């Protein structure tokens, strides 16, 4: 026997693959029926609707259906009210002509075809019921305050049971608390009754969920009375009133109203919920707590309801059995109750229900029906709905308790087996077929399916297949070089290939191959790995003021091949349908924010594969609302207490309150700040002044700003009193040399403390034996004392006085009578010269009595007489240096070197300067000279340059010589070696020979005195290359335009000579009345030999210049200037450079008269002069 059992165990191990994978047989293949949909076991129907009992099944061929009712065959054709839906086993009962309760019972459906029969659960059909409450007259309940009370509900029994709740006549739920609560059976419990519990509308309602109807009990009236009230009303209500607790009620320790006794028991089914309650009475109200005696409460499945009176455990398991203890406690003691919980269990599957078997001929297989329950359930097998004991014999089948073993099955072995597991608390019924087929593999996953997955996420590629025998699945990638197995690949039993952490390189083409003994099937799928969607910039917490705009940014990175969709949520719901909410591709903008916009905003970026989200909170703030209900309390002569109620702070905590007041007696319409208190306080103790008519208001302040002021408080008037203080800022000084002005800062109306404010002004000289002088001043803040000696110290006092008395003894101030100009002069003036521009002057201070006022300081007046170089008097303004305070010396900066200066010193006070001291003269030594005034190049030759300069404007001493430095400069502005040349003091020009051809030089020239060298002046100039000059002359002379120009000039001159000759023959003279503006070459003009002027031509009619001649630049025409030098026309002047760089002076003819040479220049005429001559004649 043991050997046979070991063989059976081995056989079970061989067929575990059939159990592990529940195969779905394609509907085009023969197969027994399978129930796909059925009604619940306990089916409660609505009597107002047709009864529908579901039964759907699949199979090949399609199954037929039959029903049993209460264990016997239900002939549908015989009942006109029942039909069966086409191609279905679902029954529809028409209750329009019959009552639904006639069809209550136990129904079971059978689906069968040629391969077997499947049966449904037993469906218990019951009609829902919602009976009416029985009519009853409920007497009013009179109860003494402090006792306990239970108001019964006792609803009618319904199917399913109703939901109970208590409400008043206005359909408002009655408030519940630790003292008042509803029990699980619906009664209302009062741990102790109070006067406020008196009411006439305690109404219990029962809602029947299936029919959605509500039944109402008659209202209950409760009157809570104390003992005296009970005695007064006992006679009137004795006959028809229940009276409780006739004796006075004292505080007491708790006792349980439910459950009763020290212990109780409760049974609960596994998987259901466990509810246990303990309701106690006592005064004061007891507190309830729960513990498990034999262990800990299951924290994740436990909750406490009804103010800890109910212990609720969900999804009960066997471990929840045991003893539970509830304890009620108040200050007078405690009471305990133990509840013993027993857990029973209807049958439940240990792993799973039996699964269908698809076997090929000759294969082995196992059906297992393994379940548990409390108590242990019994197991029975049926085949095609018939107990297996009386089913046809099958040699390949063997039944052993909860297992059926199939060995060497044949095609005729196909059938449907039912496993029924039951105990006292329920049953399980499961269908599982055995289908014997020979079928080559087929892959059911769609061909060329594309799987898309996010990088670093698992990738699952399906290879659902069917075949008999069961195919073996293998996977290949791309080139099929090797089977995919081992890391990173995981092959599941159902053929699915998993890559637990997909990477970009895992993308590509995958092939799954299904193989059995009959054939091979394969399928290609594709995997694409995408970049994850990530929010790069998350929205941030925002605090915004109401009425402004706010922007939440949400910048996202995603795979470019995926289409993203941005969604914004507010508080996990949709955004409000408001045009103020503007959603862009990466942001959410809310304009004109209101307080209702506050909340949590979430941006969600969705793609077809993944999503990412981020949230941020928006707080909408604004100025707080103004405080309300200002109240004045604790009123005293000099203080009052102000209280108020803060307004809404609008999400920004109030930081402080500002209290202001208005004095309607002295300053009506103006509010003044009085004090501030922290934002956590709503009371302020205010110190007040006498004789003020106060009105207060309060402003709240938060981060946004101040609120509007509150409404003013009522007026509070303080009584007048003598002043508490005297004027401040008492000061004495004179405006004239013989007076004293006493001034002070007057008291304000708030400081006056009463009517009739005036001031008592007192003064006396600061010397022994002086008496106080007193005067009363009103409506003024100063008093002038006349006839005082000059600048004498005084003691001063000013006291405030009103109609109710004088202020405190005033403090003594000090002042002086008026000042006069000083009469003393500084003496012993001395000057120490430090260098050519700095000296220091010394003096002896003036005695104090000669200053006749407050010493302000000394002023030094100094001026330059002349320079020792020019020996001419300068007309310079005096320099003034002021030295504040009691100084006896001071520096004189910025002096001119080599000069004669004068200096005097004066003392000054608040009135002005005193007389000057004796004038002292001093000399400054020589200093370094200034730069030469000019430096020019007067003659530039091939290898030499001539420099001319002017002496410095500021010699600052005797010039002892000059220093000339120069160095060549190349085309890149780099400087060459420096040459230095010392020059005598009387030189103003120098010629530098032996310079390089066509080279630019930079020159530096400075002057010297005995004090040293002064700053330099610089200049640049260049020498010329001889070949360049010659080539330019040849080039110009051989140009065609130049030859043509010369011919034109010669022709014009010939015409001019002819005209002049004609005019001379007429006997008139034509004087040249204007010098020509253009320069002309002398060889083209007739000139007198004696005075080098133009010849005079006779012209008695016209004295105008020749037509086309240029007017001088000053716009005037000179007459009779025949003795002008040719220098005025550009001859004989300094040489200038032409446009091409040639030196014009080298090519211009020299004036014969000026040089007394009597011959013309042998050099070629300048083209510039030729053009000028042409312009003169055109």
GROMACS .gro file of N, CA and C in nm, residues 278-409:
model
  396
  278UNK      N    1  -1.918   4.827   2.391
  278UNK     CA    2  -1.937   4.842   2.536
  278UNK      C    3  -1.985   4.983   2.561
  279UNK      N    4  -2.108   4.998   2.615
  279UNK     CA    5  -2.164   5.129   2.645
  279UNK      C    6  -2.189   5.133   2.795
  280UNK      N    7  -2.131   5.235   2.860
  280UNK     CA    8  -2.139   5.245   3.006
  280UNK      C    9  -2.213   5.372   3.045
  281UNK      N   10  -2.275   5.366   3.164
  281UNK     CA   11  -2.334   5.486   3.222
  281UNK      C   12  -2.253   5.523   3.344
  282UNK      N   13  -2.262   5.650   3.386
  282UNK     CA   14  -2.190   5.699   3.501
  282UNK      C   15  -2.185   5.850   3.498
  283UNK      N   16  -2.144   5.908   3.610
  283UNK     CA   17  -2.135   6.054   3.620
  283UNK      C   18  -2.010   6.088   3.698
  284UNK      N   19  -1.913   6.157   3.638
  284UNK     CA   20  -1.914   6.208   3.500
  284UNK      C   21  -1.904   6.096   3.396
  285UNK      N   22  -1.917   6.136   3.268
  285UNK     CA   23  -1.923   6.040   3.159
  285UNK      C   24  -1.798   5.953   3.156
  286UNK      N   25  -1.813   5.820   3.154
  286UNK     CA   26  -1.694   5.732   3.153
  286UNK      C   27  -1.624   5.736   3.017
  287UNK      N   28  -1.496   5.701   3.023
  287UNK     CA   29  -1.417   5.683   2.903
  287UNK      C   30  -1.395   5.534   2.881
  288UNK      N   31  -1.401   5.488   2.754
  288UNK     CA   32  -1.392   5.346   2.719
  288UNK      C   33  -1.256   5.319   2.657
  289UNK      N   34  -1.194   5.206   2.696
  289UNK     CA   35  -1.069   5.161   2.635
  289UNK      C   36  -1.078   5.010   2.612
  290UNK      N   37  -0.999   4.959   2.515
  290UNK     CA   38  -1.005   4.819   2.473
  290UNK      C   39  -0.865   4.758   2.477
  291UNK      N   40  -0.857   4.632   2.516
  291UNK     CA   41  -0.733   4.554   2.510
  291UNK      C   42  -0.768   4.411   2.470
  292UNK      N   43  -0.668   4.339   2.415
  292UNK     CA   44  -0.682   4.197   2.390
  292UNK      C   45  -0.603   4.124   2.497
  293UNK      N   46  -0.673   4.036   2.569
  293UNK     CA   47  -0.611   3.972   2.685
  293UNK      C   48  -0.496   3.883   2.642
  294UNK      N   49  -0.514   3.810   2.533
  294UNK     CA   50  -0.416   3.709   2.495
  294UNK      C   51  -0.317   3.758   2.389
  295UNK      N   52  -0.309   3.888   2.366
  295UNK     CA   53  -0.215   3.938   2.265
  295UNK      C   54  -0.245   4.083   2.231
  296UNK      N   55  -0.190   4.124   2.119
  296UNK     CA   56  -0.208   4.263   2.075
  296UNK      C   57  -0.318   4.270   1.971
  297UNK      N   58  -0.381   4.387   1.967
  297UNK     CA   59  -0.481   4.411   1.864
  297UNK      C   60  -0.412   4.425   1.728
  298UNK      N   61  -0.473   4.371   1.622
  298UNK     CA   62  -0.412   4.388   1.487
  298UNK      C   63  -0.423   4.534   1.442
  299UNK      N   64  -0.313   4.607   1.452
  299UNK     CA   65  -0.317   4.753   1.435
  299UNK      C   66  -0.371   4.795   1.299
  300UNK      N   67  -0.331   4.727   1.192
  300UNK     CA   68  -0.369   4.770   1.057
  300UNK      C   69  -0.514   4.738   1.024
  301UNK      N   70  -0.576   4.645   1.100
  301UNK     CA   71  -0.714   4.606   1.070
  301UNK      C   72  -0.811   4.652   1.177
  302UNK      N   73  -0.763   4.730   1.273
  302UNK     CA   74  -0.846   4.768   1.388
  302UNK      C   75  -0.877   4.917   1.384
  303UNK      N   76  -1.002   4.950   1.417
  303UNK     CA   77  -1.042   5.089   1.434
  303UNK      C   78  -1.142   5.096   1.548
  304UNK      N   79  -1.158   5.218   1.603
  304UNK     CA   80  -1.249   5.240   1.716
  304UNK      C   81  -1.356   5.338   1.671
  305UNK      N   82  -1.482   5.295   1.687
  305UNK     CA   83  -1.595   5.375   1.640
  305UNK      C   84  -1.676   5.423   1.759
  306UNK      N   85  -1.764   5.519   1.730
  306UNK     CA   86  -1.861   5.568   1.829
  306UNK      C   87  -1.791   5.608   1.959
  307UNK      N   88  -1.686   5.691   1.944
  307UNK     CA   89  -1.614   5.746   2.060
  307UNK      C   90  -1.558   5.633   2.147
  308UNK      N   91  -1.495   5.536   2.080
  308UNK     CA   92  -1.424   5.424   2.144
  308UNK      C   93  -1.518   5.320   2.204
  309UNK      N   94  -1.647   5.334   2.183
  309UNK     CA   95  -1.740   5.237   2.240
  309UNK      C   96  -1.749   5.110   2.156
  310UNK      N   97  -1.708   5.115   2.029
  310UNK     CA   98  -1.715   5.001   1.939
  310UNK      C   99  -1.576   4.966   1.890
  311UNK      N  100  -1.537   4.838   1.904
  311UNK     CA  101  -1.411   4.787   1.850
  311UNK      C  102  -1.443   4.718   1.718
  312UNK      N  103  -1.375   4.761   1.611
  312UNK     CA  104  -1.405   4.713   1.476
  312UNK      C  105  -1.279   4.650   1.418
  313UNK      N  106  -1.287   4.521   1.381
  313UNK     CA  107  -1.176   4.451   1.319
  313UNK      C  108  -1.226   4.398   1.185
  314UNK      N  109  -1.156   4.429   1.077
  314UNK     CA  110  -1.196   4.387   0.943
  314UNK      C  111  -1.114   4.266   0.902
  315UNK      N  112  -1.170   4.190   0.803
  315UNK     CA  113  -1.102   4.074   0.745
  315UNK      C  114  -1.048   3.982   0.856
  316UNK      N  115  -1.142   3.931   0.934
  316UNK     CA  116  -1.106   3.851   1.051
  316UNK      C  117  -1.033   3.724   1.007
  317UNK      N  118  -0.931   3.688   1.085
  317UNK     CA  119  -0.857   3.564   1.063
  317UNK      C  120  -0.861   3.480   1.190
  318UNK      N  121  -0.810   3.356   1.179
  318UNK     CA  122  -0.813   3.268   1.294
  318UNK      C  123  -0.736   3.325   1.412
  319UNK      N  124  -0.635   3.410   1.386
  319UNK     CA  125  -0.555   3.467   1.495
  319UNK      C  126  -0.631   3.568   1.578
  320UNK      N  127  -0.747   3.612   1.530
  320UNK     CA  128  -0.824   3.712   1.605
  320UNK      C  129  -0.910   3.648   1.713
  321UNK      N  130  -0.912   3.516   1.721
  321UNK     CA  131  -0.987   3.451   1.829
  321UNK      C  132  -0.919   3.479   1.962
  322UNK      N  133  -0.999   3.484   2.068
  322UNK     CA  134  -0.943   3.507   2.200
  322UNK      C  135  -1.034   3.595   2.283
  323UNK      N  136  -0.979   3.646   2.396
  323UNK     CA  137  -1.054   3.728   2.489
  323UNK      C  138  -1.019   3.875   2.470
  324UNK      N  139  -1.123   3.958   2.461
  324UNK     CA  140  -1.109   4.103   2.450
  324UNK      C  141  -1.172   4.167   2.572
  325UNK      N  142  -1.111   4.272   2.624
  325UNK     CA  143  -1.159   4.336   2.745
  325UNK      C  144  -1.183   4.484   2.718
  326UNK      N  145  -1.303   4.529   2.754
  326UNK     CA  146  -1.332   4.672   2.750
  326UNK      C  147  -1.340   4.722   2.892
  327UNK      N  148  -1.294   4.848   2.914
  327UNK     CA  149  -1.293   4.907   3.048
  327UNK      C  150  -1.352   5.046   3.040
  328UNK      N  151  -1.446   5.075   3.132
  328UNK     CA  152  -1.504   5.209   3.144
  328UNK      C  153  -1.451   5.272   3.272
  329UNK      N  154  -1.405   5.398   3.262
  329UNK     CA  155  -1.340   5.461   3.378
  329UNK      C  156  -1.385   5.607   3.388
  330UNK      N  157  -1.411   5.651   3.511
  330UNK     CA  158  -1.419   5.794   3.543
  330UNK      C  159  -1.347   5.815   3.676
  331UNK      N  160  -1.359   5.932   3.735
  331UNK     CA  161  -1.278   5.961   3.853
  331UNK      C  162  -1.326   5.888   3.979
  332UNK      N  163  -1.441   5.822   3.967
  332UNK     CA  164  -1.492   5.749   4.083
  332UNK      C  165  -1.461   5.600   4.076
  333UNK      N  166  -1.404   5.551   3.966
  333UNK     CA  167  -1.371   5.411   3.957
  333UNK      C  168  -1.378   5.360   3.815
  334UNK      N  169  -1.375   5.227   3.801
  334UNK     CA  170  -1.376   5.166   3.669
  334UNK      C  171  -1.452   5.035   3.676
  335UNK      N  172  -1.490   4.983   3.557
  335UNK     CA  173  -1.558   4.856   3.544
  335UNK      C  174  -1.507   4.788   3.418
  336UNK      N  175  -1.500   4.653   3.417
  336UNK     CA  176  -1.446   4.579   3.304
  336UNK      C  177  -1.546   4.475   3.258
  337UNK      N  178  -1.534   4.441   3.128
  337UNK     CA  179  -1.615   4.333   3.070
  337UNK      C  180  -1.527   4.260   2.970
  338UNK      N  181  -1.533   4.123   2.975
  338UNK     CA  182  -1.452   4.040   2.887
  338UNK      C  183  -1.543   3.973   2.784
  339UNK      N  184  -1.501   3.980   2.657
  339UNK     CA  185  -1.576   3.919   2.547
  339UNK      C  186  -1.489   3.810   2.486
  340UNK      N  187  -1.540   3.686   2.488
  340UNK     CA  188  -1.466   3.574   2.428
  340UNK      C  189  -1.509   3.559   2.283
  341UNK      N  190  -1.415   3.569   2.191
  341UNK     CA  191  -1.441   3.566   2.048
  341UNK      C  192  -1.397   3.431   1.994
  342UNK      N  193  -1.491   3.366   1.923
  342UNK     CA  194  -1.463   3.239   1.854
  342UNK      C  195  -1.470   3.264   1.704
  343UNK      N  196  -1.370   3.219   1.631
  343UNK     CA  197  -1.365   3.239   1.486
  343UNK      C  198  -1.397   3.107   1.418
  344UNK      N  199  -1.501   3.106   1.338
  344UNK     CA  200  -1.536   2.993   1.253
  344UNK      C  201  -1.503   3.030   1.109
  345UNK      N  202  -1.501   2.929   1.021
  345UNK     CA  203  -1.465   2.957   0.881
  345UNK      C  204  -1.547   2.870   0.789
  346UNK      N  205  -1.614   2.934   0.694
  346UNK     CA  206  -1.671   2.859   0.582
  346UNK      C  207  -1.556   2.807   0.497
  347UNK      N  208  -1.578   2.704   0.416
  347UNK     CA  209  -1.466   2.650   0.337
  347UNK      C  210  -1.401   2.758   0.249
  348UNK      N  211  -1.270   2.747   0.238
  348UNK     CA  212  -1.194   2.838   0.151
  348UNK      C  213  -1.078   2.762   0.091
  349UNK      N  214  -1.041   2.801  -0.032
  349UNK     CA  215  -0.934   2.733  -0.105
  349UNK      C  216  -0.800   2.759  -0.037
  350UNK      N  217  -0.720   2.654  -0.032
  350UNK     CA  218  -0.585   2.672   0.024
  350UNK      C  219  -0.496   2.743  -0.077
  351UNK      N  220  -0.494   2.696  -0.199
  351UNK     CA  221  -0.413   2.762  -0.303
  351UNK      C  222  -0.506   2.821  -0.407
  352UNK      N  223  -0.577   2.731  -0.478
  352UNK     CA  224  -0.670   2.778  -0.579
  352UNK      C  225  -0.770   2.668  -0.606
  353UNK      N  226  -0.879   2.705  -0.675
  353UNK     CA  227  -0.978   2.605  -0.714
  353UNK      C  228  -0.919   2.513  -0.819
  354UNK      N  229  -0.974   2.393  -0.836
  354UNK     CA  230  -0.924   2.302  -0.941
  354UNK      C  231  -0.923   2.371  -1.077
  355UNK      N  232  -0.821   2.337  -1.156
  355UNK     CA  233  -0.803   2.401  -1.286
  355UNK      C  234  -0.827   2.300  -1.398
  356UNK      N  235  -0.868   2.354  -1.513
  356UNK     CA  236  -0.894   2.268  -1.630
  356UNK      C  237  -0.766   2.196  -1.672
  357UNK      N  238  -0.786   2.073  -1.723
  357UNK     CA  239  -0.674   1.995  -1.775
  357UNK      C  240  -0.695   1.970  -1.924
  358UNK      N  241  -0.590   1.997  -2.002
  358UNK     CA  242  -0.588   1.962  -2.144
  358UNK      C  243  -0.476   1.860  -2.162
  359UNK      N  244  -0.513   1.739  -2.195
  359UNK     CA  245  -0.416   1.631  -2.208
  359UNK      C  246  -0.423   1.572  -2.347
  360UNK      N  247  -0.309   1.531  -2.395
  360UNK     CA  248  -0.307   1.456  -2.521
  360UNK      C  249  -0.321   1.308  -2.490
  361UNK      N  250  -0.366   1.230  -2.583
  361UNK     CA  251  -0.382   1.087  -2.557
  361UNK      C  252  -0.254   1.026  -2.503
  362UNK      N  253  -0.271   0.946  -2.396
  362UNK     CA  254  -0.157   0.879  -2.335
  362UNK      C  255  -0.092   0.960  -2.224
  363UNK      N  256  -0.129   1.088  -2.205
  363UNK     CA  257  -0.068   1.169  -2.099
  363UNK      C  258  -0.135   1.141  -1.966
  364UNK      N  259  -0.068   1.189  -1.858
  364UNK     CA  260  -0.119   1.176  -1.722
  364UNK      C  261  -0.156   1.314  -1.670
  365UNK      N  262  -0.246   1.320  -1.570
  365UNK     CA  263  -0.285   1.447  -1.513
  365UNK      C  264  -0.349   1.430  -1.377
  366UNK      N  265  -0.364   1.544  -1.304
  366UNK     CA  266  -0.419   1.542  -1.169
  366UNK      C  267  -0.515   1.659  -1.153
  367UNK      N  268  -0.632   1.636  -1.091
  367UNK     CA  269  -0.724   1.740  -1.044
  367UNK      C  270  -0.718   1.741  -0.892
  368UNK      N  271  -0.690   1.860  -0.834
  368UNK     CA  272  -0.678   1.873  -0.689
  368UNK      C  273  -0.783   1.970  -0.638
  369UNK      N  274  -0.854   1.929  -0.531
  369UNK     CA  275  -0.956   2.014  -0.468
  369UNK      C  276  -0.918   2.025  -0.321
  370UNK      N  277  -0.837   2.128  -0.289
  370UNK     CA  278  -0.778   2.137  -0.156
  370UNK      C  279  -0.832   2.263  -0.088
  371UNK      N  280  -0.905   2.243   0.025
  371UNK     CA  281  -0.969   2.355   0.094
  371UNK      C  282  -0.963   2.331   0.244
  372UNK      N  283  -0.989   2.440   0.317
  372UNK     CA  284  -0.994   2.434   0.462
  372UNK      C  285  -1.123   2.500   0.511
  373UNK      N  286  -1.151   2.483   0.640
  373UNK     CA  287  -1.266   2.545   0.704
  373UNK      C  288  -1.270   2.507   0.849
  374UNK      N  289  -1.349   2.581   0.927
  374UNK     CA  290  -1.369   2.552   1.070
  374UNK      C  291  -1.520   2.543   1.093
  375UNK      N  292  -1.570   2.424   1.121
  375UNK     CA  293  -1.498   2.295   1.132
  375UNK      C  294  -1.449   2.245   0.996
  376UNK      N  295  -1.367   2.136   0.998
  376UNK     CA  296  -1.309   2.083   0.876
  376UNK      C  297  -1.420   2.043   0.779
  377UNK      N  298  -1.411   2.091   0.654
  377UNK     CA  299  -1.519   2.062   0.558
  377UNK      C  300  -1.506   1.923   0.498
  378UNK      N  301  -1.618   1.875   0.441
  378UNK     CA  302  -1.619   1.748   0.368
  378UNK      C  303  -1.608   1.777   0.219
  379UNK      N  304  -1.551   1.681   0.143
  379UNK     CA  305  -1.527   1.699   0.000
  379UNK      C  306  -1.599   1.588  -0.074
  380UNK      N  307  -1.671   1.626  -0.182
  380UNK     CA  308  -1.737   1.527  -0.268
  380UNK      C  309  -1.712   1.564  -0.412
  381UNK      N  310  -1.704   1.459  -0.499
  381UNK     CA  311  -1.678   1.478  -0.642
  381UNK      C  312  -1.801   1.432  -0.721
  382UNK      N  313  -1.827   1.507  -0.829
  382UNK     CA  314  -1.926   1.465  -0.928
  382UNK      C  315  -1.864   1.478  -1.065
  383UNK      N  316  -1.914   1.399  -1.159
  383UNK     CA  317  -1.868   1.408  -1.299
  383UNK      C  318  -1.990   1.440  -1.384
  384UNK      N  319  -1.983   1.553  -1.455
  384UNK     CA  320  -2.094   1.599  -1.539
  384UNK      C  321  -2.223   1.609  -1.458
  385UNK      N  322  -2.208   1.652  -1.329
  385UNK     CA  323  -2.322   1.673  -1.242
  385UNK      C  324  -2.371   1.548  -1.174
  386UNK      N  325  -2.310   1.431  -1.196
  386UNK     CA  326  -2.353   1.303  -1.137
  386UNK      C  327  -2.246   1.261  -1.038
  387UNK      N  328  -2.288   1.218  -0.916
  387UNK     CA  329  -2.187   1.172  -0.819
  387UNK      C  330  -2.093   1.072  -0.883
  388UNK      N  331  -1.964   1.090  -0.852
  388UNK     CA  332  -1.864   1.011  -0.922
  388UNK      C  333  -1.874   0.863  -0.889
  389UNK      N  334  -1.939   0.834  -0.775
  389UNK     CA  335  -1.952   0.694  -0.738
  389UNK      C  336  -2.045   0.618  -0.833
  390UNK      N  337  -2.141   0.688  -0.892
  390UNK     CA  338  -2.235   0.623  -0.981
  390UNK      C  339  -2.212   0.662  -1.126
  391UNK      N  340  -2.099   0.732  -1.153
  391UNK     CA  341  -2.066   0.770  -1.291
  391UNK      C  342  -2.008   0.651  -1.364
  392UNK      N  343  -2.008   0.655  -1.498
  392UNK     CA  344  -1.947   0.545  -1.575
  392UNK      C  345  -1.803   0.523  -1.532
  393UNK      N  346  -1.762   0.396  -1.530
  393UNK     CA  347  -1.628   0.361  -1.485
  393UNK      C  348  -1.526   0.402  -1.592
  394UNK      N  349  -1.411   0.453  -1.545
  394UNK     CA  350  -1.303   0.495  -1.634
  394UNK      C  351  -1.173   0.442  -1.574
  395UNK      N  352  -1.106   0.351  -1.644
  395UNK     CA  353  -0.985   0.288  -1.591
  395UNK      C  354  -0.871   0.388  -1.574
  396UNK      N  355  -0.874   0.498  -1.651
  396UNK     CA  356  -0.765   0.596  -1.639
  396UNK      C  357  -0.784   0.690  -1.521
  397UNK      N  358  -0.894   0.677  -1.448
  397UNK     CA  359  -0.926   0.771  -1.340
  397UNK      C  360  -0.922   0.701  -1.206
  398UNK      N  361  -0.862   0.770  -1.107
  398UNK     CA  362  -0.859   0.718  -0.971
  398UNK      C  363  -0.884   0.834  -0.875
  399UNK      N  364  -0.979   0.821  -0.783
  399UNK     CA  365  -1.015   0.925  -0.686
  399UNK      C  366  -0.952   0.891  -0.552
  400UNK      N  367  -0.878   0.986  -0.495
  400UNK     CA  368  -0.819   0.971  -0.361
  400UNK      C  369  -0.847   1.100  -0.284
  401UNK      N  370  -0.950   1.097  -0.200
  401UNK     CA  371  -0.989   1.211  -0.115
  401UNK      C  372  -1.010   1.336  -0.200
  402UNK      N  373  -0.917   1.434  -0.188
  402UNK     CA  374  -0.931   1.563  -0.258
  402UNK      C  375  -0.861   1.563  -0.393
  403UNK      N  376  -0.820   1.448  -0.443
  403UNK     CA  377  -0.743   1.441  -0.567
  403UNK      C  378  -0.800   1.334  -0.659
  404UNK      N  379  -0.803   1.366  -0.790
  404UNK     CA  380  -0.835   1.268  -0.894
  404UNK      C  381  -0.711   1.255  -0.981
  405UNK      N  382  -0.661   1.134  -0.998
  405UNK     CA  383  -0.540   1.108  -1.075
  405UNK      C  384  -0.581   1.041  -1.206
  406UNK      N  385  -0.529   1.098  -1.319
  406UNK     CA  386  -0.558   1.044  -1.452
  406UNK      C  387  -0.428   0.985  -1.509
  407UNK      N  388  -0.439   0.861  -1.561
  407UNK     CA  389  -0.322   0.791  -1.615
  407UNK      C  390  -0.357   0.738  -1.753
  408UNK      N  391  -0.271   0.770  -1.851
  408UNK     CA  392  -0.284   0.719  -1.988
  408UNK      C  393  -0.425   0.743  -2.041
  409UNK      N  394  -0.460   0.873  -2.044
  409UNK     CA  395  -0.596   0.909  -2.085
  409UNK      C  396  -0.614   0.884  -2.234
   0.00000   0.00000   0.00000
